[in-house]
């Protein structure tokens, strides 16, 4: 989201000429369009409009209501995010049965370290409802007896709570392309491997089977390609001889919670940017964020020998290229 700009996102069928309708709608209210982007997926189109609302001839509340009415009239979903909303962003946490990541996020929120509010917790099982109740956060179980989620209800809950960011706190379900498409660049997942290694299910088991000596975890943005979204933070740990899946879980789960919490903070504080599928720190000299391993690792890594452009062979004073 561009600093100082209001962002309007419209998702609907591709037979609706939303650009024409939105242009006329905003012109009538003295709202200037500063940027527009469209993306399509099958028969669904997402239109993102960045506008300047500093001199609009209406209130924010009225603009929201009018946009809702326009969405109902056109049969599309409309969301609006004003610049000030960034200071109090709302988070929905999606969970299954594992509690460690959810508890870490709740503790960071209560301590005032998260930078946003956890508005709702949504699960495909009800196992973590007591934990949500402990922190007085609404909990909704959207799964059937097999844990299959009702994604229509999920989208309704996200709309009802005006969610800015979705955190997948060990949510053991693959989000449908429709959900990912609507919240692109606003969903963060934590995966129990050093991606791109061992994507998909049973990552710790895969690590044991392959005999890796170093394993880890990754927090990343979610895309429609499973576990291939831009990487935000990673943490690593040594794998002892004879380690089992349970051993890796015990070592990895605290790091999962740490990596996910750190990634969410970076997103909320607008400290990261994504270019060509890779994340970078927006102002690296102004942050102590830990995207990878601790700095101690750099001091342990040998710095010699390395390839050089040219070197001298023997006593012949013969210059040889490093590419030879």
mmCIF file with all atom_site columns, C-alpha atoms in Angstrom, residues 41-260:
data_model
loop_
_atom_site.group_PDB
_atom_site.id
_atom_site.type_symbol
_atom_site.label_atom_id
_atom_site.label_alt_id
_atom_site.label_comp_id
_atom_site.label_asym_id
_atom_site.label_entity_id
_atom_site.label_seq_id
_atom_site.pdbx_PDB_ins_code
_atom_site.Cartn_x
_atom_site.Cartn_y
_atom_site.Cartn_z
_atom_site.occupancy
_atom_site.B_iso_or_equiv
_atom_site.pdbx_formal_charge
_atom_site.auth_seq_id
_atom_site.auth_comp_id
_atom_site.auth_asym_id
_atom_site.auth_atom_id
_atom_site.pdbx_PDB_model_num
ATOM 1   C CA . UNK A 1 41  ? -7.689  -15.697 -12.519 1.00 0.00 ? 41  UNK A CA 1
ATOM 2   C CA . UNK A 1 42  ? -9.989  -17.874 -14.577 1.00 0.00 ? 42  UNK A CA 1
ATOM 3   C CA . UNK A 1 43  ? -13.282 -15.899 -14.597 1.00 0.00 ? 43  UNK A CA 1
ATOM 4   C CA . UNK A 1 44  ? -12.476 -13.687 -11.599 1.00 0.00 ? 44  UNK A CA 1
ATOM 5   C CA . UNK A 1 45  ? -10.880 -10.250 -11.833 1.00 0.00 ? 45  UNK A CA 1
ATOM 6   C CA . UNK A 1 46  ? -9.232  -8.307  -9.011  1.00 0.00 ? 46  UNK A CA 1
ATOM 7   C CA . UNK A 1 47  ? -9.005  -4.551  -9.512  1.00 0.00 ? 47  UNK A CA 1
ATOM 8   C CA . UNK A 1 48  ? -6.869  -2.516  -7.121  1.00 0.00 ? 48  UNK A CA 1
ATOM 9   C CA . UNK A 1 49  ? -7.310  1.247   -7.237  1.00 0.00 ? 49  UNK A CA 1
ATOM 10  C CA . UNK A 1 50  ? -5.077  3.635   -5.309  1.00 0.00 ? 50  UNK A CA 1
ATOM 11  C CA . UNK A 1 51  ? -6.715  6.995   -4.698  1.00 0.00 ? 51  UNK A CA 1
ATOM 12  C CA . UNK A 1 52  ? -6.125  10.290  -2.958  1.00 0.00 ? 52  UNK A CA 1
ATOM 13  C CA . UNK A 1 53  ? -8.982  10.915  -0.523  1.00 0.00 ? 53  UNK A CA 1
ATOM 14  C CA . UNK A 1 54  ? -7.452  13.948  1.185   1.00 0.00 ? 54  UNK A CA 1
ATOM 15  C CA . UNK A 1 55  ? -9.884  16.364  -0.511  1.00 0.00 ? 55  UNK A CA 1
ATOM 16  C CA . UNK A 1 56  ? -12.878 14.131  -1.180  1.00 0.00 ? 56  UNK A CA 1
ATOM 17  C CA . UNK A 1 57  ? -16.355 15.599  -0.844  1.00 0.00 ? 57  UNK A CA 1
ATOM 18  C CA . UNK A 1 58  ? -17.616 12.995  1.636   1.00 0.00 ? 58  UNK A CA 1
ATOM 19  C CA . UNK A 1 59  ? -16.655 11.282  4.878   1.00 0.00 ? 59  UNK A CA 1
ATOM 20  C CA . UNK A 1 60  ? -14.774 8.013   5.181   1.00 0.00 ? 60  UNK A CA 1
ATOM 21  C CA . UNK A 1 61  ? -17.778 6.297   6.706   1.00 0.00 ? 61  UNK A CA 1
ATOM 22  C CA . UNK A 1 62  ? -20.029 7.454   3.884   1.00 0.00 ? 62  UNK A CA 1
ATOM 23  C CA . UNK A 1 63  ? -17.487 6.391   1.262   1.00 0.00 ? 63  UNK A CA 1
ATOM 24  C CA . UNK A 1 64  ? -17.363 2.899   2.786   1.00 0.00 ? 64  UNK A CA 1
ATOM 25  C CA . UNK A 1 65  ? -21.159 2.665   2.772   1.00 0.00 ? 65  UNK A CA 1
ATOM 26  C CA . UNK A 1 66  ? -21.418 3.923   -0.801  1.00 0.00 ? 66  UNK A CA 1
ATOM 27  C CA . UNK A 1 67  ? -18.760 1.465   -1.952  1.00 0.00 ? 67  UNK A CA 1
ATOM 28  C CA . UNK A 1 68  ? -20.655 -1.377  -0.259  1.00 0.00 ? 68  UNK A CA 1
ATOM 29  C CA . UNK A 1 69  ? -23.803 -0.303  -2.092  1.00 0.00 ? 69  UNK A CA 1
ATOM 30  C CA . UNK A 1 70  ? -21.902 -0.145  -5.390  1.00 0.00 ? 70  UNK A CA 1
ATOM 31  C CA . UNK A 1 71  ? -20.532 -3.621  -4.777  1.00 0.00 ? 71  UNK A CA 1
ATOM 32  C CA . UNK A 1 72  ? -24.023 -4.988  -4.103  1.00 0.00 ? 72  UNK A CA 1
ATOM 33  C CA . UNK A 1 73  ? -25.312 -3.310  -7.251  1.00 0.00 ? 73  UNK A CA 1
ATOM 34  C CA . UNK A 1 74  ? -22.542 -4.765  -9.418  1.00 0.00 ? 74  UNK A CA 1
ATOM 35  C CA . UNK A 1 75  ? -22.370 -8.131  -7.683  1.00 0.00 ? 75  UNK A CA 1
ATOM 36  C CA . UNK A 1 76  ? -18.725 -7.718  -6.616  1.00 0.00 ? 76  UNK A CA 1
ATOM 37  C CA . UNK A 1 77  ? -16.806 -7.612  -3.336  1.00 0.00 ? 77  UNK A CA 1
ATOM 38  C CA . UNK A 1 78  ? -15.356 -4.196  -2.440  1.00 0.00 ? 78  UNK A CA 1
ATOM 39  C CA . UNK A 1 79  ? -12.819 -3.445  0.300   1.00 0.00 ? 79  UNK A CA 1
ATOM 40  C CA . UNK A 1 80  ? -11.361 -0.044  1.192   1.00 0.00 ? 80  UNK A CA 1
ATOM 41  C CA . UNK A 1 81  ? -8.272  0.611   3.296   1.00 0.00 ? 81  UNK A CA 1
ATOM 42  C CA . UNK A 1 82  ? -7.473  4.171   4.362   1.00 0.00 ? 82  UNK A CA 1
ATOM 43  C CA . UNK A 1 83  ? -3.901  5.271   5.177   1.00 0.00 ? 83  UNK A CA 1
ATOM 44  C CA . UNK A 1 84  ? -4.601  5.570   8.904   1.00 0.00 ? 84  UNK A CA 1
ATOM 45  C CA . UNK A 1 85  ? -5.791  1.956   8.934   1.00 0.00 ? 85  UNK A CA 1
ATOM 46  C CA . UNK A 1 86  ? -2.155  0.902   8.674   1.00 0.00 ? 86  UNK A CA 1
ATOM 47  C CA . UNK A 1 87  ? -1.526  2.002   12.257  1.00 0.00 ? 87  UNK A CA 1
ATOM 48  C CA . UNK A 1 88  ? -4.166  -0.342  13.653  1.00 0.00 ? 88  UNK A CA 1
ATOM 49  C CA . UNK A 1 89  ? -4.224  -3.221  11.211  1.00 0.00 ? 89  UNK A CA 1
ATOM 50  C CA . UNK A 1 90  ? -6.346  -6.231  12.008  1.00 0.00 ? 90  UNK A CA 1
ATOM 51  C CA . UNK A 1 91  ? -5.139  -9.818  11.885  1.00 0.00 ? 91  UNK A CA 1
ATOM 52  C CA . UNK A 1 92  ? -7.046  -13.060 11.444  1.00 0.00 ? 92  UNK A CA 1
ATOM 53  C CA . UNK A 1 93  ? -5.162  -16.126 12.657  1.00 0.00 ? 93  UNK A CA 1
ATOM 54  C CA . UNK A 1 94  ? -6.005  -19.449 11.004  1.00 0.00 ? 94  UNK A CA 1
ATOM 55  C CA . UNK A 1 95  ? -5.248  -22.580 13.029  1.00 0.00 ? 95  UNK A CA 1
ATOM 56  C CA . UNK A 1 96  ? -5.768  -26.329 13.120  1.00 0.00 ? 96  UNK A CA 1
ATOM 57  C CA . UNK A 1 97  ? -4.601  -28.141 16.283  1.00 0.00 ? 97  UNK A CA 1
ATOM 58  C CA . UNK A 1 98  ? -1.028  -27.039 17.060  1.00 0.00 ? 98  UNK A CA 1
ATOM 59  C CA . UNK A 1 99  ? -0.932  -24.236 19.622  1.00 0.00 ? 99  UNK A CA 1
ATOM 60  C CA . UNK A 1 100 ? 2.670   -22.992 19.717  1.00 0.00 ? 100 UNK A CA 1
ATOM 61  C CA . UNK A 1 101 ? 2.484   -20.395 16.940  1.00 0.00 ? 101 UNK A CA 1
ATOM 62  C CA . UNK A 1 102 ? -0.921  -19.090 18.026  1.00 0.00 ? 102 UNK A CA 1
ATOM 63  C CA . UNK A 1 103 ? 0.207   -18.695 21.612  1.00 0.00 ? 103 UNK A CA 1
ATOM 64  C CA . UNK A 1 104 ? 3.338   -16.803 20.548  1.00 0.00 ? 104 UNK A CA 1
ATOM 65  C CA . UNK A 1 105 ? 1.249   -14.399 18.464  1.00 0.00 ? 105 UNK A CA 1
ATOM 66  C CA . UNK A 1 106 ? -1.248  -13.848 21.280  1.00 0.00 ? 106 UNK A CA 1
ATOM 67  C CA . UNK A 1 107 ? 1.524   -13.153 23.773  1.00 0.00 ? 107 UNK A CA 1
ATOM 68  C CA . UNK A 1 108 ? 3.193   -10.677 21.408  1.00 0.00 ? 108 UNK A CA 1
ATOM 69  C CA . UNK A 1 109 ? -0.161  -8.972  20.898  1.00 0.00 ? 109 UNK A CA 1
ATOM 70  C CA . UNK A 1 110 ? -0.908  -8.675  24.613  1.00 0.00 ? 110 UNK A CA 1
ATOM 71  C CA . UNK A 1 111 ? 2.609   -7.344  25.246  1.00 0.00 ? 111 UNK A CA 1
ATOM 72  C CA . UNK A 1 112 ? 2.080   -4.684  22.563  1.00 0.00 ? 112 UNK A CA 1
ATOM 73  C CA . UNK A 1 113 ? 4.889   -6.057  20.382  1.00 0.00 ? 113 UNK A CA 1
ATOM 74  C CA . UNK A 1 114 ? 2.836   -7.215  17.403  1.00 0.00 ? 114 UNK A CA 1
ATOM 75  C CA . UNK A 1 115 ? 1.894   -3.790  16.044  1.00 0.00 ? 115 UNK A CA 1
ATOM 76  C CA . UNK A 1 116 ? -1.656  -4.853  15.154  1.00 0.00 ? 116 UNK A CA 1
ATOM 77  C CA . UNK A 1 117 ? -4.768  -6.374  16.710  1.00 0.00 ? 117 UNK A CA 1
ATOM 78  C CA . UNK A 1 118 ? -5.739  -10.031 16.547  1.00 0.00 ? 118 UNK A CA 1
ATOM 79  C CA . UNK A 1 119 ? -9.419  -9.622  15.744  1.00 0.00 ? 119 UNK A CA 1
ATOM 80  C CA . UNK A 1 120 ? -10.455 -13.235 15.188  1.00 0.00 ? 120 UNK A CA 1
ATOM 81  C CA . UNK A 1 121 ? -9.131  -16.798 15.296  1.00 0.00 ? 121 UNK A CA 1
ATOM 82  C CA . UNK A 1 122 ? -10.527 -19.213 12.723  1.00 0.00 ? 122 UNK A CA 1
ATOM 83  C CA . UNK A 1 123 ? -9.963  -22.960 12.851  1.00 0.00 ? 123 UNK A CA 1
ATOM 84  C CA . UNK A 1 124 ? -10.904 -26.028 10.878  1.00 0.00 ? 124 UNK A CA 1
ATOM 85  C CA . UNK A 1 125 ? -11.162 -27.850 14.234  1.00 0.00 ? 125 UNK A CA 1
ATOM 86  C CA . UNK A 1 126 ? -12.249 -26.514 17.625  1.00 0.00 ? 126 UNK A CA 1
ATOM 87  C CA . UNK A 1 127 ? -9.195  -27.737 19.603  1.00 0.00 ? 127 UNK A CA 1
ATOM 88  C CA . UNK A 1 128 ? -7.760  -24.248 20.150  1.00 0.00 ? 128 UNK A CA 1
ATOM 89  C CA . UNK A 1 129 ? -11.004 -22.545 21.151  1.00 0.00 ? 129 UNK A CA 1
ATOM 90  C CA . UNK A 1 130 ? -10.025 -22.627 24.879  1.00 0.00 ? 130 UNK A CA 1
ATOM 91  C CA . UNK A 1 131 ? -6.776  -20.796 24.078  1.00 0.00 ? 131 UNK A CA 1
ATOM 92  C CA . UNK A 1 132 ? -8.684  -18.143 22.148  1.00 0.00 ? 132 UNK A CA 1
ATOM 93  C CA . UNK A 1 133 ? -11.120 -17.769 25.068  1.00 0.00 ? 133 UNK A CA 1
ATOM 94  C CA . UNK A 1 134 ? -8.192  -17.304 27.464  1.00 0.00 ? 134 UNK A CA 1
ATOM 95  C CA . UNK A 1 135 ? -7.197  -14.195 25.507  1.00 0.00 ? 135 UNK A CA 1
ATOM 96  C CA . UNK A 1 136 ? -10.819 -13.142 24.906  1.00 0.00 ? 136 UNK A CA 1
ATOM 97  C CA . UNK A 1 137 ? -10.552 -13.388 21.109  1.00 0.00 ? 137 UNK A CA 1
ATOM 98  C CA . UNK A 1 138 ? -13.546 -14.581 19.035  1.00 0.00 ? 138 UNK A CA 1
ATOM 99  C CA . UNK A 1 139 ? -13.086 -18.124 17.707  1.00 0.00 ? 139 UNK A CA 1
ATOM 100 C CA . UNK A 1 140 ? -14.927 -19.701 14.787  1.00 0.00 ? 140 UNK A CA 1
ATOM 101 C CA . UNK A 1 141 ? -14.732 -23.354 13.770  1.00 0.00 ? 141 UNK A CA 1
ATOM 102 C CA . UNK A 1 142 ? -15.401 -23.513 10.020  1.00 0.00 ? 142 UNK A CA 1
ATOM 103 C CA . UNK A 1 143 ? -14.465 -27.172 9.526   1.00 0.00 ? 143 UNK A CA 1
ATOM 104 C CA . UNK A 1 144 ? -16.727 -30.164 9.090   1.00 0.00 ? 144 UNK A CA 1
ATOM 105 C CA . UNK A 1 145 ? -16.208 -33.492 10.892  1.00 0.00 ? 145 UNK A CA 1
ATOM 106 C CA . UNK A 1 146 ? -13.178 -34.148 8.650   1.00 0.00 ? 146 UNK A CA 1
ATOM 107 C CA . UNK A 1 147 ? -11.720 -30.693 9.092   1.00 0.00 ? 147 UNK A CA 1
ATOM 108 C CA . UNK A 1 148 ? -12.650 -29.556 5.590   1.00 0.00 ? 148 UNK A CA 1
ATOM 109 C CA . UNK A 1 149 ? -13.166 -25.780 5.882   1.00 0.00 ? 149 UNK A CA 1
ATOM 110 C CA . UNK A 1 150 ? -16.129 -23.819 4.592   1.00 0.00 ? 150 UNK A CA 1
ATOM 111 C CA . UNK A 1 151 ? -14.239 -21.145 2.645   1.00 0.00 ? 151 UNK A CA 1
ATOM 112 C CA . UNK A 1 152 ? -17.385 -19.184 1.875   1.00 0.00 ? 152 UNK A CA 1
ATOM 113 C CA . UNK A 1 153 ? -17.828 -18.678 5.599   1.00 0.00 ? 153 UNK A CA 1
ATOM 114 C CA . UNK A 1 154 ? -14.118 -17.922 5.908   1.00 0.00 ? 154 UNK A CA 1
ATOM 115 C CA . UNK A 1 155 ? -14.393 -15.077 3.400   1.00 0.00 ? 155 UNK A CA 1
ATOM 116 C CA . UNK A 1 156 ? -17.479 -13.742 5.182   1.00 0.00 ? 156 UNK A CA 1
ATOM 117 C CA . UNK A 1 157 ? -15.626 -13.703 8.526   1.00 0.00 ? 157 UNK A CA 1
ATOM 118 C CA . UNK A 1 158 ? -12.632 -11.945 6.979   1.00 0.00 ? 158 UNK A CA 1
ATOM 119 C CA . UNK A 1 159 ? -14.973 -9.309  5.542   1.00 0.00 ? 159 UNK A CA 1
ATOM 120 C CA . UNK A 1 160 ? -16.926 -8.937  8.795   1.00 0.00 ? 160 UNK A CA 1
ATOM 121 C CA . UNK A 1 161 ? -13.739 -8.243  10.751  1.00 0.00 ? 161 UNK A CA 1
ATOM 122 C CA . UNK A 1 162 ? -12.229 -6.000  8.049   1.00 0.00 ? 162 UNK A CA 1
ATOM 123 C CA . UNK A 1 163 ? -9.055  -8.086  8.046   1.00 0.00 ? 163 UNK A CA 1
ATOM 124 C CA . UNK A 1 164 ? -5.790  -6.600  6.780   1.00 0.00 ? 164 UNK A CA 1
ATOM 125 C CA . UNK A 1 165 ? -3.529  -9.627  7.255   1.00 0.00 ? 165 UNK A CA 1
ATOM 126 C CA . UNK A 1 166 ? -4.088  -13.378 7.503   1.00 0.00 ? 166 UNK A CA 1
ATOM 127 C CA . UNK A 1 167 ? -1.600  -15.391 9.583   1.00 0.00 ? 167 UNK A CA 1
ATOM 128 C CA . UNK A 1 168 ? -1.484  -19.141 9.060   1.00 0.00 ? 168 UNK A CA 1
ATOM 129 C CA . UNK A 1 169 ? -0.351  -20.395 12.472  1.00 0.00 ? 169 UNK A CA 1
ATOM 130 C CA . UNK A 1 170 ? 0.182   -24.046 11.472  1.00 0.00 ? 170 UNK A CA 1
ATOM 131 C CA . UNK A 1 171 ? -3.094  -24.125 9.564   1.00 0.00 ? 171 UNK A CA 1
ATOM 132 C CA . UNK A 1 172 ? -2.839  -27.556 8.009   1.00 0.00 ? 172 UNK A CA 1
ATOM 133 C CA . UNK A 1 173 ? -4.981  -26.837 4.990   1.00 0.00 ? 173 UNK A CA 1
ATOM 134 C CA . UNK A 1 174 ? -4.234  -25.454 1.547   1.00 0.00 ? 174 UNK A CA 1
ATOM 135 C CA . UNK A 1 175 ? -6.124  -22.228 0.919   1.00 0.00 ? 175 UNK A CA 1
ATOM 136 C CA . UNK A 1 176 ? -8.072  -22.166 -2.325  1.00 0.00 ? 176 UNK A CA 1
ATOM 137 C CA . UNK A 1 177 ? -6.861  -19.894 -5.146  1.00 0.00 ? 177 UNK A CA 1
ATOM 138 C CA . UNK A 1 178 ? -9.957  -17.750 -4.595  1.00 0.00 ? 178 UNK A CA 1
ATOM 139 C CA . UNK A 1 179 ? -8.917  -16.879 -1.022  1.00 0.00 ? 179 UNK A CA 1
ATOM 140 C CA . UNK A 1 180 ? -5.272  -16.347 -1.966  1.00 0.00 ? 180 UNK A CA 1
ATOM 141 C CA . UNK A 1 181 ? -6.267  -14.217 -4.949  1.00 0.00 ? 181 UNK A CA 1
ATOM 142 C CA . UNK A 1 182 ? -8.416  -11.913 -2.816  1.00 0.00 ? 182 UNK A CA 1
ATOM 143 C CA . UNK A 1 183 ? -5.722  -11.446 -0.159  1.00 0.00 ? 183 UNK A CA 1
ATOM 144 C CA . UNK A 1 184 ? -2.574  -11.592 -2.263  1.00 0.00 ? 184 UNK A CA 1
ATOM 145 C CA . UNK A 1 185 ? 0.494   -10.274 -0.399  1.00 0.00 ? 185 UNK A CA 1
ATOM 146 C CA . UNK A 1 186 ? -1.564  -10.268 2.796   1.00 0.00 ? 186 UNK A CA 1
ATOM 147 C CA . UNK A 1 187 ? -1.250  -13.916 3.860   1.00 0.00 ? 187 UNK A CA 1
ATOM 148 C CA . UNK A 1 188 ? 1.789   -15.153 5.793   1.00 0.00 ? 188 UNK A CA 1
ATOM 149 C CA . UNK A 1 189 ? 2.459   -18.842 6.466   1.00 0.00 ? 189 UNK A CA 1
ATOM 150 C CA . UNK A 1 190 ? 5.142   -20.657 8.449   1.00 0.00 ? 190 UNK A CA 1
ATOM 151 C CA . UNK A 1 191 ? 6.481   -23.898 6.983   1.00 0.00 ? 191 UNK A CA 1
ATOM 152 C CA . UNK A 1 192 ? 8.652   -26.425 8.884   1.00 0.00 ? 192 UNK A CA 1
ATOM 153 C CA . UNK A 1 193 ? 11.573  -26.545 6.449   1.00 0.00 ? 193 UNK A CA 1
ATOM 154 C CA . UNK A 1 194 ? 14.167  -24.323 4.879   1.00 0.00 ? 194 UNK A CA 1
ATOM 155 C CA . UNK A 1 195 ? 12.229  -23.655 1.703   1.00 0.00 ? 195 UNK A CA 1
ATOM 156 C CA . UNK A 1 196 ? 12.494  -24.346 -1.158  1.00 0.00 ? 196 UNK A CA 1
ATOM 157 C CA . UNK A 1 197 ? 13.550  -27.691 0.364   1.00 0.00 ? 197 UNK A CA 1
ATOM 158 C CA . UNK A 1 198 ? 10.774  -30.078 1.418   1.00 0.00 ? 198 UNK A CA 1
ATOM 159 C CA . UNK A 1 199 ? 7.602   -28.220 0.412   1.00 0.00 ? 199 UNK A CA 1
ATOM 160 C CA . UNK A 1 200 ? 4.191   -29.711 1.103   1.00 0.00 ? 200 UNK A CA 1
ATOM 161 C CA . UNK A 1 201 ? 3.183   -32.109 3.844   1.00 0.00 ? 201 UNK A CA 1
ATOM 162 C CA . UNK A 1 202 ? 5.408   -33.908 6.395   1.00 0.00 ? 202 UNK A CA 1
ATOM 163 C CA . UNK A 1 203 ? 8.434   -31.647 5.981   1.00 0.00 ? 203 UNK A CA 1
ATOM 164 C CA . UNK A 1 204 ? 10.128  -32.851 9.173   1.00 0.00 ? 204 UNK A CA 1
ATOM 165 C CA . UNK A 1 205 ? 9.681   -36.473 8.076   1.00 0.00 ? 205 UNK A CA 1
ATOM 166 C CA . UNK A 1 206 ? 11.178  -35.606 4.687   1.00 0.00 ? 206 UNK A CA 1
ATOM 167 C CA . UNK A 1 207 ? 14.183  -34.039 6.407   1.00 0.00 ? 207 UNK A CA 1
ATOM 168 C CA . UNK A 1 208 ? 14.753  -37.191 8.485   1.00 0.00 ? 208 UNK A CA 1
ATOM 169 C CA . UNK A 1 209 ? 14.399  -39.461 5.454   1.00 0.00 ? 209 UNK A CA 1
ATOM 170 C CA . UNK A 1 210 ? 16.905  -37.406 3.450   1.00 0.00 ? 210 UNK A CA 1
ATOM 171 C CA . UNK A 1 211 ? 19.405  -37.352 6.317   1.00 0.00 ? 211 UNK A CA 1
ATOM 172 C CA . UNK A 1 212 ? 19.911  -33.586 6.392   1.00 0.00 ? 212 UNK A CA 1
ATOM 173 C CA . UNK A 1 213 ? 22.365  -32.211 8.948   1.00 0.00 ? 213 UNK A CA 1
ATOM 174 C CA . UNK A 1 214 ? 20.791  -28.761 9.103   1.00 0.00 ? 214 UNK A CA 1
ATOM 175 C CA . UNK A 1 215 ? 17.012  -28.258 9.126   1.00 0.00 ? 215 UNK A CA 1
ATOM 176 C CA . UNK A 1 216 ? 14.886  -25.207 9.725   1.00 0.00 ? 216 UNK A CA 1
ATOM 177 C CA . UNK A 1 217 ? 11.690  -23.240 9.242   1.00 0.00 ? 217 UNK A CA 1
ATOM 178 C CA . UNK A 1 218 ? 10.465  -20.550 6.863   1.00 0.00 ? 218 UNK A CA 1
ATOM 179 C CA . UNK A 1 219 ? 7.869   -17.785 7.100   1.00 0.00 ? 219 UNK A CA 1
ATOM 180 C CA . UNK A 1 220 ? 6.699   -16.679 3.678   1.00 0.00 ? 220 UNK A CA 1
ATOM 181 C CA . UNK A 1 221 ? 3.949   -14.936 1.765   1.00 0.00 ? 221 UNK A CA 1
ATOM 182 C CA . UNK A 1 222 ? 1.337   -17.313 0.405   1.00 0.00 ? 222 UNK A CA 1
ATOM 183 C CA . UNK A 1 223 ? 0.774   -17.614 -3.331  1.00 0.00 ? 223 UNK A CA 1
ATOM 184 C CA . UNK A 1 224 ? -1.266  -20.049 -5.392  1.00 0.00 ? 224 UNK A CA 1
ATOM 185 C CA . UNK A 1 225 ? 1.932   -22.110 -5.847  1.00 0.00 ? 225 UNK A CA 1
ATOM 186 C CA . UNK A 1 226 ? 2.250   -24.283 -2.727  1.00 0.00 ? 226 UNK A CA 1
ATOM 187 C CA . UNK A 1 227 ? 5.073   -23.165 -0.408  1.00 0.00 ? 227 UNK A CA 1
ATOM 188 C CA . UNK A 1 228 ? 6.721   -21.102 -3.152  1.00 0.00 ? 228 UNK A CA 1
ATOM 189 C CA . UNK A 1 229 ? 5.787   -17.576 -2.091  1.00 0.00 ? 229 UNK A CA 1
ATOM 190 C CA . UNK A 1 230 ? 8.395   -14.894 -1.295  1.00 0.00 ? 230 UNK A CA 1
ATOM 191 C CA . UNK A 1 231 ? 10.456  -15.886 1.748   1.00 0.00 ? 231 UNK A CA 1
ATOM 192 C CA . UNK A 1 232 ? 10.436  -13.437 4.648   1.00 0.00 ? 232 UNK A CA 1
ATOM 193 C CA . UNK A 1 233 ? 12.278  -15.042 7.572   1.00 0.00 ? 233 UNK A CA 1
ATOM 194 C CA . UNK A 1 234 ? 14.129  -18.299 8.125   1.00 0.00 ? 234 UNK A CA 1
ATOM 195 C CA . UNK A 1 235 ? 15.623  -20.041 11.156  1.00 0.00 ? 235 UNK A CA 1
ATOM 196 C CA . UNK A 1 236 ? 17.918  -23.083 11.159  1.00 0.00 ? 236 UNK A CA 1
ATOM 197 C CA . UNK A 1 237 ? 19.063  -25.732 13.623  1.00 0.00 ? 237 UNK A CA 1
ATOM 198 C CA . UNK A 1 238 ? 21.435  -28.693 13.667  1.00 0.00 ? 238 UNK A CA 1
ATOM 199 C CA . UNK A 1 239 ? 20.034  -32.193 13.325  1.00 0.00 ? 239 UNK A CA 1
ATOM 200 C CA . UNK A 1 240 ? 21.627  -34.612 15.825  1.00 0.00 ? 240 UNK A CA 1
ATOM 201 C CA . UNK A 1 241 ? 22.572  -38.180 14.941  1.00 0.00 ? 241 UNK A CA 1
ATOM 202 C CA . UNK A 1 242 ? 19.616  -40.508 14.937  1.00 0.00 ? 242 UNK A CA 1
ATOM 203 C CA . UNK A 1 243 ? 17.081  -37.679 15.179  1.00 0.00 ? 243 UNK A CA 1
ATOM 204 C CA . UNK A 1 244 ? 13.429  -38.588 14.715  1.00 0.00 ? 244 UNK A CA 1
ATOM 205 C CA . UNK A 1 245 ? 10.535  -36.550 13.409  1.00 0.00 ? 245 UNK A CA 1
ATOM 206 C CA . UNK A 1 246 ? 9.568   -35.796 17.019  1.00 0.00 ? 246 UNK A CA 1
ATOM 207 C CA . UNK A 1 247 ? 13.095  -34.560 17.769  1.00 0.00 ? 247 UNK A CA 1
ATOM 208 C CA . UNK A 1 248 ? 12.910  -32.163 14.834  1.00 0.00 ? 248 UNK A CA 1
ATOM 209 C CA . UNK A 1 249 ? 9.481   -30.937 15.884  1.00 0.00 ? 249 UNK A CA 1
ATOM 210 C CA . UNK A 1 250 ? 10.739  -30.175 19.402  1.00 0.00 ? 250 UNK A CA 1
ATOM 211 C CA . UNK A 1 251 ? 13.647  -28.175 18.004  1.00 0.00 ? 251 UNK A CA 1
ATOM 212 C CA . UNK A 1 252 ? 11.672  -26.559 15.213  1.00 0.00 ? 252 UNK A CA 1
ATOM 213 C CA . UNK A 1 253 ? 8.416   -25.503 16.838  1.00 0.00 ? 253 UNK A CA 1
ATOM 214 C CA . UNK A 1 254 ? 9.906   -22.655 18.937  1.00 0.00 ? 254 UNK A CA 1
ATOM 215 C CA . UNK A 1 255 ? 11.618  -21.386 15.781  1.00 0.00 ? 255 UNK A CA 1
ATOM 216 C CA . UNK A 1 256 ? 8.356   -21.655 13.823  1.00 0.00 ? 256 UNK A CA 1
ATOM 217 C CA . UNK A 1 257 ? 6.717   -19.339 16.358  1.00 0.00 ? 257 UNK A CA 1
ATOM 218 C CA . UNK A 1 258 ? 9.681   -16.946 16.280  1.00 0.00 ? 258 UNK A CA 1
ATOM 219 C CA . UNK A 1 259 ? 9.918   -16.794 12.487  1.00 0.00 ? 259 UNK A CA 1
ATOM 220 C CA . UNK A 1 260 ? 6.173   -16.268 12.018  1.00 0.00 ? 260 UNK A CA 1
#
